[in-house]
Amino acid sequence: IQLNALLGKKGRSLRDLTDYWDVATYFELHAVQRDWSKACLAALHMYLLNPPIWYLKSTINNLKILHQATRMRNQPKLREQRSITSDDENVYSFWIDFFSDAINSNSTSTEERELPAQVPILVCDNYEKNDGTTLKNVYVESHLQLNFHTGSEPETLVIRTLEKQKQLQTEESVRIIEMNSIRSIINVKRDNRSVFLYAYENAEAFLSVELQIFFSSAERRTA
């Protein structure tokens, strides 16, 4: 209620906020309240503001303190909730991993800067809703995995999307792209965290794959 009043005083909804710390406060409070859906909306908005890495580090540290205090205060209630993990909570966990990956990619520690086996990414694409209408520029939480030579198997790039919005008619949740089918990977100038990937999905049928991929940070894009 207090947060909604704060936003009301500013005369804006979440999507209209341009100050990172306002959005981060919204994110933190809804995360502590376990309102995962609103927390995830705020997380995406935080990312799109393209904040300095130390902003994200401050937010994640604040969140750890808030979660710890909440657990101590609501231990019995949390034990009851722990057995059930919703899709929204899984997406929230993705965002924590995503921001943590951005922080690690800027670490002075070589070990922390290492590329994880499953790289958290966002795939920006157009999707059709179940009612037939099209949503443009939807950011879908995903993981990217690079599979290099293992015997006779081809080298592949695998993208696994999280189960998210049930109203969307998403394509297969796992997309496998052979490395030798990739035509080009182009860095996006307006956002140093993003690339366009172009590949042949089926050379005989002249089917192609065109994806815009967003990494957690500029450093992760060049890793």
XYZ file of C-alpha atoms in Angstrom:
223
model
C 0.000 0.000 0.000
C 2.804 2.414 0.940
C 4.635 1.603 -2.281
C 1.530 2.157 -4.395
C 1.027 5.475 -2.602
C 4.626 6.422 -3.405
C 4.109 5.648 -7.086
C 0.839 7.574 -6.984
C 2.598 10.651 -5.647
C 5.026 10.444 -8.539
C 2.021 10.212 -10.859
C 3.449 7.210 -12.678
C 2.992 3.496 -13.110
C 5.964 1.134 -12.946
C 6.552 1.184 -16.697
C 6.784 4.998 -16.667
C 9.498 5.162 -14.007
C 12.917 6.172 -15.299
C 14.841 6.368 -12.025
C 16.598 3.067 -11.338
C 16.323 3.334 -7.558
C 12.548 3.804 -7.695
C 12.232 0.647 -9.793
C 14.703 -1.240 -7.586
C 12.675 -0.348 -4.488
C 9.543 -1.647 -6.208
C 11.435 -4.846 -7.090
C 12.801 -5.398 -3.585
C 9.513 -4.834 -1.756
C 7.477 -7.089 -4.028
C 10.168 -9.774 -3.812
C 10.032 -9.691 -0.012
C 6.221 -9.872 -0.206
C 6.631 -12.923 -2.479
C 4.658 -11.199 -5.209
C 6.867 -12.828 -7.825
C 4.929 -11.638 -10.864
C 5.307 -7.930 -10.034
C 8.898 -8.453 -8.906
C 9.721 -9.999 -12.296
C 8.119 -7.097 -14.166
C 10.274 -4.717 -12.143
C 13.383 -6.837 -12.789
C 12.919 -6.545 -16.551
C 12.356 -2.793 -16.218
C 15.553 -2.501 -14.157
C 17.494 -4.331 -16.852
C 16.102 -2.204 -19.676
C 17.290 0.936 -17.860
C 20.825 -0.447 -18.409
C 22.170 0.547 -14.974
C 25.826 0.438 -13.915
C 26.811 -2.938 -12.488
C 27.346 -1.522 -9.010
C 23.658 -0.503 -8.961
C 22.692 -4.160 -9.467
C 25.201 -5.272 -6.858
C 23.687 -2.876 -4.327
C 20.172 -4.146 -5.101
C 21.140 -7.822 -4.777
C 22.895 -7.131 -1.467
C 19.819 -5.264 -0.177
C 17.637 -8.164 -1.242
C 19.765 -10.691 0.634
C 19.410 -8.651 3.831
C 15.652 -8.234 3.346
C 15.100 -11.929 2.605
C 17.138 -12.926 5.657
C 15.126 -10.622 7.918
C 11.854 -11.880 6.440
C 12.835 -15.534 6.923
C 13.637 -14.940 10.587
C 10.306 -13.201 11.166
C 8.074 -15.561 9.166
C 9.781 -18.934 9.621
C 6.609 -21.050 10.242
C 4.706 -19.532 7.323
C 7.645 -19.944 4.946
C 7.950 -23.639 5.837
C 4.390 -24.128 4.577
C 5.059 -22.207 1.349
C 8.407 -23.861 0.611
C 6.857 -27.080 -0.684
C 5.191 -25.259 -3.597
C 7.222 -23.433 -6.247
C 5.200 -21.463 -8.790
C 6.193 -20.639 -12.366
C 6.518 -16.984 -11.329
C 8.915 -17.936 -8.528
C 11.039 -19.878 -11.020
C 11.180 -16.792 -13.232
C 12.135 -14.689 -10.200
C 14.985 -17.134 -9.492
C 16.101 -16.659 -13.094
C 16.331 -12.892 -12.589
C 18.447 -13.311 -9.466
C 20.787 -15.578 -11.456
C 20.743 -13.101 -14.357
C 21.739 -10.123 -12.224
C 24.291 -12.228 -10.332
C 25.819 -13.238 -13.673
C 26.160 -9.564 -14.610
C 27.913 -8.889 -11.305
C 30.215 -11.908 -11.680
C 31.142 -10.952 -15.243
C 32.626 -7.719 -13.851
C 34.419 -9.367 -10.942
C 38.163 -9.069 -10.426
C 38.184 -12.810 -9.712
C 39.001 -14.944 -12.758
C 36.956 -17.797 -11.325
C 33.825 -15.645 -10.926
C 34.216 -14.236 -14.447
C 34.153 -17.711 -15.998
C 31.278 -18.461 -18.348
C 28.670 -20.627 -16.579
C 27.560 -23.902 -18.185
C 24.055 -22.450 -18.575
C 24.268 -18.751 -19.470
C 21.129 -16.798 -18.492
C 19.893 -14.715 -21.427
C 16.807 -12.911 -22.687
C 15.418 -13.657 -26.146
C 13.449 -10.774 -27.668
C 10.899 -11.921 -30.221
C 7.285 -11.611 -31.353
C 4.763 -14.133 -30.026
C 1.189 -15.001 -30.834
C -1.332 -15.127 -28.011
C -3.884 -17.903 -27.751
C -6.557 -15.483 -28.978
C -4.612 -14.881 -32.201
C -3.273 -11.408 -31.432
C 0.453 -10.744 -31.696
C 2.674 -9.341 -28.967
C 5.792 -7.618 -30.266
C 9.210 -7.412 -28.621
C 8.499 -9.847 -25.797
C 11.505 -10.663 -23.615
C 11.564 -14.364 -22.759
C 13.807 -15.693 -19.990
C 16.097 -18.412 -21.341
C 19.400 -20.230 -20.886
C 22.106 -20.625 -23.503
C 24.414 -23.629 -23.594
C 27.400 -24.180 -25.890
C 28.149 -27.806 -26.757
C 31.547 -28.292 -28.351
C 32.893 -31.442 -30.048
C 32.006 -34.668 -28.230
C 33.019 -37.474 -30.551
C 31.017 -37.464 -33.781
C 28.318 -35.097 -32.473
C 28.223 -31.643 -34.130
C 28.944 -28.498 -32.158
C 25.672 -26.886 -31.144
C 24.190 -23.827 -29.503
C 21.180 -24.723 -27.339
C 18.600 -22.196 -26.100
C 16.135 -23.356 -23.448
C 13.269 -21.020 -22.594
C 11.541 -20.941 -19.231
C 7.876 -21.809 -19.084
C 6.427 -18.389 -18.565
C 3.324 -16.795 -19.979
C 0.680 -19.432 -20.559
C -1.296 -17.107 -22.824
C 1.536 -17.123 -25.380
C 1.863 -19.690 -28.139
C 5.622 -20.109 -27.853
C 7.573 -22.356 -30.172
C 9.536 -25.308 -28.868
C 11.017 -24.668 -25.433
C 14.391 -26.027 -26.595
C 16.009 -24.696 -29.774
C 19.143 -26.452 -31.053
C 21.277 -24.605 -33.600
C 24.321 -26.262 -35.155
C 27.394 -24.030 -35.038
C 28.152 -24.544 -38.735
C 24.661 -23.281 -39.632
C 25.265 -19.859 -38.060
C 25.555 -17.212 -40.781
C 26.487 -14.263 -38.594
C 26.399 -12.792 -35.110
C 26.107 -9.002 -35.131
C 26.643 -6.770 -32.119
C 23.767 -4.359 -31.493
C 25.118 -0.799 -31.406
C 22.313 0.741 -29.356
C 22.735 -1.835 -26.557
C 26.188 -3.252 -25.850
C 24.652 -6.269 -24.110
C 22.797 -7.568 -27.161
C 23.473 -9.436 -30.420
C 21.490 -10.502 -33.478
C 22.019 -14.155 -34.382
C 21.284 -15.377 -37.905
C 21.410 -19.078 -38.782
C 20.019 -21.653 -41.212
C 17.551 -23.943 -39.475
C 17.033 -26.099 -42.549
C 19.257 -25.355 -45.530
C 17.215 -27.483 -47.954
C 13.948 -25.739 -47.091
C 15.671 -22.332 -46.865
C 14.342 -21.841 -43.341
C 16.281 -19.372 -41.223
C 16.571 -18.411 -37.573
C 16.763 -14.753 -36.583
C 17.068 -14.045 -32.879
C 17.915 -11.024 -30.771
C 19.708 -12.182 -27.652
C 20.367 -10.046 -24.581
C 23.150 -11.001 -22.182
C 23.326 -9.872 -18.576
C 26.181 -7.444 -19.286
C 28.442 -6.105 -22.024
C 31.285 -8.188 -20.591
C 29.235 -11.367 -20.860
C 28.445 -10.605 -24.499
C 32.146 -10.607 -25.353
C 33.055 -13.626 -23.190
